[in-house]
């Protein structure tokens, strides 16, 4: 009794449960002797880390974060950032060290060599710094800005560079936070939310309406809460996704190694009531994201939806490069709608996805594949069929592009866009012929010397920015003749075609049933002796 009284005392309650030292880790890196010095480079810090974490560099160097290469087991293609062409800045090849500024290593400046061959060093701090002041230079092949910082230097997020204190960063080492992941992944494609549509700076500290999982008012997840890792290998690659997860949560105590909704919520996630039972009946057809991410690019940061490279190169009356910023996004920032270096753009916020059957396999139109320039080229066609047990209807951002191709060989081309000290970079001389020729040489690809531009689509599976349950799509959003699923084949959706043969027959059966009940009731009422005979 006296003990209960003591615990309920306000004064004692404040001191009865002091914080447990190292409660979120078994190591305090600020106490490590080897980290008590001034570091002059990122690789020096890595060397110090490896004195304890002896296997970490080997693990990292086998990961897609370091190799930027992926052997697709389904398509047989060799993919990864090192090899593919996309609808944004085109290709990494020919644009190092601008693109490798976000590599999880230091010093990769030549895509003709693998990261290991180029003797790039793993960057431990990019994932494990928790001091909040570690960053990378935007054009430094993964190296951080150090004192003295060159004038006009910028970081990978586009901010003005500052001198990183490597010792402070090393002594702060901990598990990855959303800052570690977001500083690269939120800025893919050259700016905030440019590429993905569902990954933006709005997720550093999102409102509940923007993301229920990452919001401090919700679950306050970090990225690695879902993207679980084993030996520096993370779950959740966009080259080969897990579009369905029949395994669900697994058995109690079973290891969870999938970045799927089902791995936490199970395969029948809705409550057992009339509506919930019906919704659970949809899980073998729809991805969870289809209903629970009704729009992407939420939270005040727009995403780029159209990029027309063919208009790049226009100069003002004085012959200078120009930039026009006519899109005003919800957070008050203006976004470029034209740049001499990059062409015309369009942006969108709160964008409804497009939907398609998806089994997780993403193919790529690599530089050695023939295209039909008379039609829109799909940069990364997605696979999936209605009758396959591993396919679900998924939401996607569909990026519309217009980009260069070899008009004789009918193949997409690699382009050299960044290179302030060269005569061949597009962003320096606005000469497409030189930029393509240099890009193809950098990639080691054949080029006819003739080019044109072709319309493209690129698809990005939408899986972040999960809305609160009350904001999920309701039934009428799809079960309507103008619903979101119009055009989706292979599934029967009542309400979408009310006046086709099946719909009319069904309506007739309902009317006939009602008429039968009515006639029966009238007969009972009008029979001699009244309704009770």
Coordinates of C-alpha atoms in Angstrom, one line a residue:
X1 CA 0.0 0.0 0.0
X2 CA 2.7 2.4 0.9
X3 CA 4.6 1.5 -2.3
X4 CA 1.5 2.4 -4.3
X5 CA 1.2 5.7 -2.6
X6 CA 4.9 6.5 -3.3
X7 CA 4.5 5.7 -7.0
X8 CA 1.5 7.9 -7.2
X9 CA 3.3 10.8 -5.7
X10 CA 3.9 13.5 -8.3
X11 CA 7.3 14.4 -7.0
X12 CA 8.6 10.9 -6.9
X13 CA 7.0 10.0 -10.3
X14 CA 9.3 12.5 -12.0
X15 CA 12.5 10.8 -10.6
X16 CA 11.3 7.2 -10.1
X17 CA 12.1 6.0 -13.7
X18 CA 15.3 7.7 -15.0
X19 CA 16.2 7.0 -18.6
X20 CA 18.1 3.8 -19.2
X21 CA 21.5 4.6 -20.7
X22 CA 21.8 3.3 -24.2
X23 CA 18.2 2.2 -24.2
X24 CA 18.1 2.3 -28.0
X25 CA 21.5 0.8 -28.5
X26 CA 24.2 -1.2 -26.7
X27 CA 26.9 1.1 -27.8
X28 CA 27.6 4.8 -27.3
X29 CA 29.8 5.9 -30.1
X30 CA 30.7 9.2 -28.4
X31 CA 32.8 7.0 -25.9
X32 CA 34.8 5.2 -28.5
X33 CA 38.5 6.1 -28.3
X34 CA 39.1 5.7 -32.0
X35 CA 36.5 8.3 -32.8
X36 CA 38.0 11.0 -30.5
X37 CA 40.0 12.7 -33.2
X38 CA 39.7 15.1 -36.1
X39 CA 39.0 13.4 -39.4
X40 CA 40.0 15.0 -42.7
X41 CA 38.0 12.8 -45.1
X42 CA 35.0 10.4 -45.2
X43 CA 37.1 7.3 -46.0
X44 CA 39.1 8.0 -42.8
X45 CA 35.9 7.7 -40.8
X46 CA 35.0 4.5 -42.6
X47 CA 38.4 3.0 -41.7
X48 CA 37.7 3.8 -38.0
X49 CA 34.3 2.2 -38.2
X50 CA 35.7 -1.0 -39.6
X51 CA 38.1 -1.4 -36.7
X52 CA 35.0 -2.6 -34.8
X53 CA 32.5 -3.4 -37.5
X54 CA 34.8 -5.7 -39.3
X55 CA 32.4 -7.2 -41.8
X56 CA 30.3 -4.1 -42.6
X57 CA 32.2 -2.9 -45.6
X58 CA 31.9 -6.3 -47.3
X59 CA 28.2 -6.4 -46.6
X60 CA 27.6 -2.9 -47.9
X61 CA 29.7 -3.6 -51.1
X62 CA 27.4 -6.5 -51.9
X63 CA 24.2 -4.3 -51.6
X64 CA 22.3 -2.5 -54.3
X65 CA 22.9 0.7 -52.5
X66 CA 26.6 0.4 -53.3
X67 CA 26.7 -1.7 -56.5
X68 CA 23.9 0.2 -58.3
X69 CA 23.5 -3.0 -60.2
X70 CA 20.7 -5.6 -60.1
X71 CA 20.5 -8.9 -62.0
X72 CA 16.8 -9.4 -62.5
X73 CA 15.9 -13.1 -61.9
X74 CA 12.7 -12.9 -63.9
X75 CA 13.7 -10.9 -67.0
X76 CA 17.4 -11.7 -67.0
X77 CA 18.2 -8.0 -67.4
X78 CA 21.1 -6.3 -65.8
X79 CA 19.5 -3.2 -64.2
X80 CA 20.4 -0.8 -61.4
X81 CA 21.2 2.9 -61.7
X82 CA 24.6 2.1 -63.3
X83 CA 22.9 0.6 -66.4
X84 CA 19.3 1.9 -66.9
X85 CA 18.0 5.0 -68.8
X86 CA 15.2 6.9 -67.2
X87 CA 12.7 9.7 -68.0
X88 CA 14.3 12.2 -65.7
X89 CA 18.0 13.2 -66.1
X90 CA 18.5 10.2 -68.5
X91 CA 21.5 8.2 -67.2
X92 CA 24.2 8.1 -64.7
X93 CA 26.8 7.1 -67.3
X94 CA 28.4 10.2 -68.5
X95 CA 27.3 12.3 -65.6
X96 CA 29.5 11.2 -62.8
X97 CA 30.3 12.7 -60.2
X98 CA 27.0 14.6 -60.2
X99 CA 24.9 11.5 -60.0
X100 CA 27.2 9.6 -57.7
X101 CA 26.9 12.3 -55.1
X102 CA 24.1 10.2 -53.7
X103 CA 26.0 6.9 -53.9
X104 CA 26.5 5.1 -50.5
X105 CA 30.2 5.5 -51.0
X106 CA 33.1 7.9 -51.7
X107 CA 34.8 8.5 -55.1
X108 CA 32.9 6.6 -57.8
X109 CA 33.6 8.7 -60.9
X110 CA 33.5 6.3 -63.8
X111 CA 30.5 4.1 -64.6
X112 CA 32.5 2.0 -67.0
X113 CA 34.0 0.4 -63.8
X114 CA 32.0 -1.2 -61.1
X115 CA 32.0 0.7 -57.7
X116 CA 34.4 -2.0 -56.4
X117 CA 36.7 -1.7 -59.5
X118 CA 36.7 2.1 -59.1
X119 CA 37.9 1.5 -55.5
X120 CA 35.0 3.5 -54.1
X121 CA 34.9 3.4 -50.3
X122 CA 31.6 2.7 -48.4
X123 CA 30.1 5.7 -46.7
X124 CA 29.0 4.7 -43.2
X125 CA 27.9 8.1 -42.2
X126 CA 25.3 8.6 -45.0
X127 CA 23.1 6.0 -43.2
X128 CA 24.3 6.2 -39.6
X129 CA 25.0 9.9 -38.8
X130 CA 22.5 11.2 -36.3
X131 CA 24.2 14.5 -35.7
X132 CA 22.0 16.1 -38.4
X133 CA 24.9 18.0 -39.9
X134 CA 26.4 15.3 -42.2
X135 CA 25.7 15.8 -45.9
X136 CA 27.3 15.3 -49.3
X137 CA 28.3 17.8 -51.9
X138 CA 26.0 17.8 -54.9
X139 CA 28.9 17.3 -57.4
X140 CA 31.4 15.6 -55.2
X141 CA 31.1 11.9 -56.1
X142 CA 29.8 11.1 -52.7
X143 CA 32.2 13.2 -50.6
X144 CA 31.0 15.7 -48.0
X145 CA 31.7 19.4 -48.0
X146 CA 34.7 20.1 -45.7
X147 CA 36.3 23.3 -44.6
X148 CA 37.0 25.4 -46.6
X149 CA 33.8 25.0 -48.5
X150 CA 34.1 26.1 -52.2
X151 CA 32.0 29.1 -53.1
X152 CA 28.6 28.3 -54.7
X153 CA 28.9 24.7 -53.4
X154 CA 25.5 23.0 -52.8
X155 CA 24.5 19.8 -51.0
X156 CA 22.5 16.9 -52.4
X157 CA 19.3 18.5 -51.2
X158 CA 20.1 21.8 -53.1
X159 CA 20.9 23.8 -49.9
X160 CA 24.0 25.9 -49.7
X161 CA 26.9 23.7 -48.4
X162 CA 28.3 24.0 -45.0
X163 CA 31.5 22.4 -43.5
X164 CA 30.7 19.0 -42.1
X165 CA 32.3 18.1 -38.8
X166 CA 33.2 14.4 -39.5
X167 CA 34.3 13.7 -35.9
X168 CA 31.0 14.9 -34.6
X169 CA 29.1 12.8 -37.1
X170 CA 31.2 9.7 -36.4
X171 CA 30.6 10.0 -32.6
X172 CA 26.8 10.3 -33.2
X173 CA 26.5 7.0 -35.1
X174 CA 23.2 5.2 -34.7
X175 CA 20.5 3.4 -36.6
X176 CA 19.2 5.2 -39.7
X177 CA 16.7 7.9 -39.3
X178 CA 14.3 9.2 -41.9
X179 CA 16.8 12.1 -42.5
X180 CA 19.4 9.6 -43.6
X181 CA 17.2 8.0 -46.1
X182 CA 15.3 11.1 -47.2
X183 CA 18.3 13.3 -47.9
X184 CA 18.9 11.1 -51.0
X185 CA 15.6 9.4 -51.7
X186 CA 13.3 12.4 -51.3
X187 CA 15.4 14.3 -53.9
X188 CA 15.7 11.8 -56.6
X189 CA 15.5 13.1 -60.2
X190 CA 17.1 16.4 -59.3
X191 CA 14.9 18.0 -56.7
X192 CA 12.3 17.6 -53.9
X193 CA 9.8 14.9 -54.9
X194 CA 10.7 15.2 -58.6
X195 CA 10.9 11.5 -59.3
X196 CA 8.8 9.3 -57.1
X197 CA 5.7 11.3 -56.3
X198 CA 5.3 9.6 -52.9
X199 CA 8.7 10.5 -51.4
X200 CA 9.2 14.1 -50.6
X201 CA 10.5 16.4 -47.8
X202 CA 6.9 16.4 -46.5
X203 CA 7.8 13.1 -45.0
X204 CA 10.5 14.5 -42.7
X205 CA 7.8 15.4 -40.3
X206 CA 4.5 14.7 -42.0
X207 CA 1.0 15.4 -40.7
X208 CA -1.3 12.5 -39.9
X209 CA -3.2 13.3 -43.1
X210 CA -0.1 13.0 -45.2
X211 CA 1.2 9.7 -43.8
X212 CA -0.2 7.8 -40.8
X213 CA 2.9 5.6 -40.5
X214 CA 5.6 8.4 -40.4
X215 CA 3.6 11.2 -38.7
X216 CA 4.8 12.0 -35.2
X217 CA 1.1 12.1 -34.4
X218 CA 0.7 8.6 -35.7
X219 CA 3.2 5.6 -35.6
X220 CA 6.3 7.9 -36.1
X221 CA 8.0 5.2 -38.2
X222 CA 11.4 5.6 -39.7
X223 CA 11.9 4.2 -43.2
X224 CA 13.7 1.2 -41.8
X225 CA 10.7 0.3 -39.7
X226 CA 9.2 -1.2 -42.8
X227 CA 12.3 -1.6 -45.0
X228 CA 13.8 -4.1 -42.7
X229 CA 17.4 -5.2 -43.3
X230 CA 19.7 -8.1 -42.9
X231 CA 23.4 -7.7 -43.2
X232 CA 22.9 -4.3 -44.9
X233 CA 20.5 -5.8 -47.5
X234 CA 17.2 -3.9 -47.3
X235 CA 13.8 -5.2 -48.3
X236 CA 11.8 -3.3 -50.9
X237 CA 13.5 -2.9 -54.3
X238 CA 11.5 -1.2 -57.1
X239 CA 13.2 -3.5 -59.7
X240 CA 11.5 -6.6 -58.2
X241 CA 8.7 -5.8 -55.8
X242 CA 6.5 -8.0 -53.8
X243 CA 3.1 -7.1 -55.2
X244 CA 1.3 -9.6 -53.0
X245 CA 2.2 -11.3 -49.7
X246 CA 0.2 -14.4 -49.0
X247 CA 2.5 -15.1 -46.0
X248 CA 1.0 -12.2 -44.1
X249 CA 2.3 -11.6 -40.6
X250 CA 3.6 -15.1 -40.2
X251 CA 3.6 -17.2 -37.1
X252 CA 4.4 -15.7 -33.6
X253 CA 8.1 -15.2 -33.3
X254 CA 8.7 -15.7 -37.0
X255 CA 11.3 -13.4 -38.6
X256 CA 9.8 -10.7 -40.8
X257 CA 11.9 -9.8 -43.8
X258 CA 9.4 -8.3 -46.2
X259 CA 8.5 -4.6 -46.7
X260 CA 4.8 -5.3 -47.3
X261 CA 1.6 -4.1 -45.7
X262 CA 0.5 -7.7 -45.1
X263 CA 3.7 -8.4 -43.0
X264 CA 2.1 -6.2 -40.3
X265 CA -1.6 -6.0 -41.1
X266 CA -2.2 -9.6 -42.3
X267 CA -4.3 -10.7 -45.2
X268 CA -7.7 -9.9 -43.6
X269 CA -6.9 -6.5 -42.1
X270 CA -10.4 -5.1 -41.8
X271 CA -12.7 -5.5 -38.8
X272 CA -15.2 -8.4 -38.8
X273 CA -18.4 -6.6 -39.6
X274 CA -20.6 -6.4 -42.7
X275 CA -18.4 -3.8 -44.5
X276 CA -15.1 -5.2 -43.2
X277 CA -15.9 -8.7 -44.4
X278 CA -16.6 -7.3 -47.9
X279 CA -13.4 -5.3 -47.9
X280 CA -11.4 -8.3 -46.8
X281 CA -12.9 -10.1 -49.8
X282 CA -11.0 -7.5 -52.0
X283 CA -7.5 -8.4 -50.8
X284 CA -6.9 -11.1 -53.4
X285 CA -7.5 -8.5 -56.1
X286 CA -6.4 -5.1 -54.8
X287 CA -3.1 -4.0 -53.3
X288 CA -3.6 -2.2 -49.9
X289 CA -2.1 0.9 -51.4
X290 CA -4.8 1.1 -54.1
X291 CA -7.5 2.2 -51.6
X292 CA -5.3 3.6 -48.8
X293 CA -3.2 6.0 -51.0
X294 CA -6.0 7.9 -52.8
X295 CA -3.6 10.6 -54.1
X296 CA 0.2 11.0 -54.1
X297 CA 2.3 14.2 -53.8
X298 CA 0.3 15.2 -50.7
X299 CA 1.6 17.4 -47.9
X300 CA 2.4 20.5 -50.0
X301 CA 5.3 19.3 -52.2
X302 CA 4.5 18.8 -55.9
X303 CA 5.9 16.1 -58.1
X304 CA 7.1 16.4 -61.7
X305 CA 4.5 14.8 -64.0
X306 CA 5.7 15.9 -67.5
X307 CA 9.3 16.5 -68.7
X308 CA 9.9 17.5 -72.3
X309 CA 13.6 17.5 -73.1
X310 CA 13.1 18.4 -76.7
X311 CA 12.6 22.1 -75.9
X312 CA 15.8 22.5 -73.9
X313 CA 18.4 25.0 -75.3
X314 CA 16.2 28.1 -75.7
X315 CA 18.1 31.2 -74.7
X316 CA 17.0 34.8 -73.9
X317 CA 17.5 37.8 -76.1
X318 CA 21.0 38.3 -74.7
X319 CA 21.9 34.7 -75.4
X320 CA 21.8 33.6 -71.8
X321 CA 20.2 30.5 -70.3
X322 CA 16.8 31.2 -68.7
X323 CA 14.5 29.7 -66.1
X324 CA 10.8 30.3 -65.7
X325 CA 9.0 29.3 -62.5
X326 CA 5.2 29.5 -63.0
X327 CA 4.1 26.7 -60.8
X328 CA 3.1 27.7 -57.2
X329 CA 2.9 24.7 -54.9
X330 CA 0.9 24.5 -51.7
X331 CA 3.9 25.2 -49.4
X332 CA 4.4 28.5 -51.2
X333 CA 7.5 27.5 -53.3
X334 CA 7.7 28.2 -57.0
X335 CA 8.8 25.3 -59.2
X336 CA 10.5 25.6 -62.6
X337 CA 8.2 25.2 -65.6
X338 CA 11.0 25.8 -68.1
X339 CA 14.8 25.7 -68.0
X340 CA 17.2 26.1 -70.9
X341 CA 19.2 23.2 -69.5
X342 CA 16.2 20.8 -69.1
X343 CA 13.2 21.9 -71.2
X344 CA 9.6 22.2 -70.2
X345 CA 8.0 20.7 -67.1
X346 CA 4.5 20.1 -65.6
X347 CA 3.8 19.5 -61.9
X348 CA 1.0 18.0 -59.9
X349 CA -0.1 17.8 -56.2
X350 CA -2.7 15.5 -54.8
X351 CA -2.5 13.4 -58.0
X352 CA -4.8 10.4 -58.4
X353 CA -2.7 7.4 -59.5
X354 CA -3.2 5.3 -62.6
X355 CA -4.0 1.7 -62.0
X356 CA -2.7 -1.6 -63.5
X357 CA -2.3 -5.3 -62.7
X358 CA 1.1 -5.8 -61.2
X359 CA 3.0 -8.9 -60.1
X360 CA 6.1 -7.0 -58.9
X361 CA 8.2 -7.6 -62.0
X362 CA 9.5 -4.4 -63.7
X363 CA 11.2 -4.7 -67.1
X364 CA 13.3 -1.9 -68.6
X365 CA 13.8 -0.6 -72.1
X366 CA 17.6 -0.6 -71.9
X367 CA 19.9 1.1 -74.4
X368 CA 20.3 -2.0 -76.5
X369 CA 16.5 -2.6 -77.0
X370 CA 14.7 -1.5 -80.2
X371 CA 11.9 0.9 -79.9
X372 CA 9.0 2.0 -82.1
X373 CA 9.2 5.8 -82.2
X374 CA 5.8 6.1 -83.8
X375 CA 4.3 5.0 -80.4
X376 CA 4.8 6.1 -76.8
X377 CA 7.8 4.1 -75.5
X378 CA 7.4 2.5 -72.0
X379 CA 10.7 3.0 -70.2
X380 CA 9.8 0.4 -67.6
X381 CA 6.8 -1.8 -68.6
X382 CA 5.3 -3.5 -65.6
X383 CA 4.1 -7.1 -65.6
X384 CA 1.0 -8.6 -64.2
X385 CA -2.2 -10.4 -65.3
X386 CA -5.7 -10.7 -63.8
X387 CA -5.6 -14.4 -63.6
X388 CA -2.3 -14.7 -61.8
X389 CA -2.4 -15.4 -58.0
X390 CA 0.6 -13.1 -57.5
X391 CA -0.9 -10.1 -59.3
X392 CA -2.9 -7.3 -57.7
X393 CA -4.3 -4.0 -59.0
X394 CA -1.7 -1.4 -58.0
X395 CA -1.5 2.4 -58.1
X396 CA 1.3 4.1 -60.1
X397 CA 2.6 7.5 -60.9
X398 CA 2.9 7.6 -64.7
X399 CA 5.6 10.0 -65.7
X400 CA 5.2 11.5 -69.2
X401 CA 8.5 12.3 -71.0
X402 CA 9.9 13.3 -74.3
X403 CA 13.5 12.3 -74.6
X404 CA 16.2 11.6 -77.1
X405 CA 16.7 8.4 -79.1
X406 CA 19.0 7.2 -82.0
X407 CA 16.7 7.8 -85.0
X408 CA 18.7 5.3 -87.2
X409 CA 19.1 2.5 -84.7
X410 CA 15.8 3.2 -83.0
X411 CA 17.3 2.9 -79.5
X412 CA 17.2 5.2 -76.5
X413 CA 20.4 7.1 -75.9
X414 CA 22.6 7.9 -72.9
X415 CA 23.2 11.7 -72.6
X416 CA 26.0 13.7 -71.1
X417 CA 24.2 16.6 -69.4
X418 CA 26.4 17.6 -66.5
X419 CA 30.1 18.7 -66.9
X420 CA 30.9 22.3 -66.1
X421 CA 34.5 21.9 -67.4
X422 CA 33.7 20.1 -70.7
X423 CA 32.6 21.2 -74.1
X424 CA 30.2 18.3 -74.5
X425 CA 27.7 18.6 -71.6
X426 CA 24.2 19.8 -72.6
X427 CA 23.9 22.0 -69.5
X428 CA 27.1 23.8 -70.6
X429 CA 26.8 24.3 -74.4
X430 CA 23.1 23.3 -75.2
X431 CA 24.3 21.1 -78.0
X432 CA 22.4 17.9 -78.2
X433 CA 24.6 16.3 -80.8
X434 CA 27.7 16.7 -78.6
X435 CA 25.8 15.6 -75.5
X436 CA 24.5 12.4 -77.0
X437 CA 27.8 11.5 -78.6
X438 CA 29.6 11.9 -75.3
X439 CA 27.0 10.1 -73.4
X440 CA 27.1 7.1 -75.7
X441 CA 30.8 6.9 -75.6
X442 CA 30.7 7.0 -71.8
X443 CA 28.3 4.1 -71.8
X444 CA 30.2 2.2 -74.4
X445 CA 27.2 2.0 -76.7
X446 CA 27.0 2.3 -80.5
X447 CA 25.6 5.6 -81.9
X448 CA 24.6 6.4 -85.5
X449 CA 25.1 10.1 -85.0
X450 CA 21.4 10.9 -85.8
X451 CA 18.9 11.6 -83.1
X452 CA 15.3 12.7 -82.5
X453 CA 12.9 12.8 -79.6
X454 CA 10.2 10.2 -78.7
X455 CA 7.3 10.3 -76.2
X456 CA 7.8 8.0 -73.2
X457 CA 6.0 6.7 -70.1
X458 CA 7.7 5.7 -66.9
X459 CA 5.9 4.0 -64.0
X460 CA 6.6 4.4 -60.3
X461 CA 4.6 2.1 -57.9
X462 CA 3.0 4.3 -55.2
X463 CA 3.5 2.8 -51.7
X464 CA 4.2 5.7 -49.4
X465 CA 1.9 8.5 -48.0
X466 CA -0.7 6.2 -46.6
X467 CA -3.8 8.2 -45.6
X468 CA -5.9 7.7 -42.5
X469 CA -8.5 5.0 -42.8
X470 CA -11.3 7.6 -43.0
X471 CA -9.6 9.1 -46.1
X472 CA -9.3 5.8 -48.0
X473 CA -11.2 5.4 -51.2
X474 CA -14.9 4.5 -50.6
X475 CA -16.8 1.9 -52.7
X476 CA -18.2 4.5 -55.1
X477 CA -14.8 5.6 -56.1
X478 CA -14.4 2.4 -58.1
X479 CA -17.9 0.9 -58.4
X480 CA -19.2 3.5 -60.8
X481 CA -19.3 3.8 -64.6
X482 CA -16.9 6.7 -64.3
X483 CA -14.9 5.1 -61.4
X484 CA -11.1 4.9 -61.0
X485 CA -11.0 1.4 -62.3
X486 CA -12.5 2.1 -65.7
X487 CA -10.2 0.4 -68.2
X488 CA -9.0 -2.3 -65.9
X489 CA -9.8 -5.7 -67.4
X490 CA -10.2 -9.2 -66.0
X491 CA -12.3 -8.3 -62.9
X492 CA -16.0 -8.0 -62.4
X493 CA -16.9 -4.7 -60.7
X494 CA -20.6 -4.2 -60.1
X495 CA -21.7 -0.7 -60.8
X496 CA -19.2 0.1 -63.4
X497 CA -21.3 -0.9 -66.4
X498 CA -24.9 -0.8 -65.2
X499 CA -26.5 -1.0 -68.6
X500 CA -24.6 -3.7 -70.3
X501 CA -26.2 -7.2 -70.9
X502 CA -25.3 -8.5 -67.5
X503 CA -26.3 -5.3 -65.7
X504 CA -29.7 -5.2 -67.4
X505 CA -30.3 -8.9 -66.7
X506 CA -29.3 -8.4 -63.1
X507 CA -31.6 -5.4 -62.8
X508 CA -34.4 -7.3 -64.4
X509 CA -34.0 -10.2 -61.9
X510 CA -34.1 -7.7 -59.0
X511 CA -37.3 -6.1 -60.4
X512 CA -38.8 -9.5 -61.0
X513 CA -38.1 -10.6 -57.4
X514 CA -39.6 -7.4 -56.0
X515 CA -42.6 -7.8 -58.2
X516 CA -43.1 -11.4 -57.1
X517 CA -43.0 -10.4 -53.4
X518 CA -45.5 -7.6 -54.1
X519 CA -47.9 -9.8 -56.0
X520 CA -47.7 -12.5 -53.4
X521 CA -48.5 -10.0 -50.7
X522 CA -51.5 -8.6 -52.6
X523 CA -52.9 -12.1 -53.1
X524 CA -52.6 -12.9 -49.4
X525 CA -54.3 -9.6 -48.5
X526 CA -57.2 -9.9 -51.0
X527 CA -57.9 -13.6 -50.4
X528 CA -61.1 -14.4 -48.8
X529 CA -60.7 -14.3 -45.1
X530 CA -58.0 -11.6 -45.1
X531 CA -54.3 -11.9 -44.7
X532 CA -54.6 -14.6 -42.0
X533 CA -56.8 -16.9 -44.1

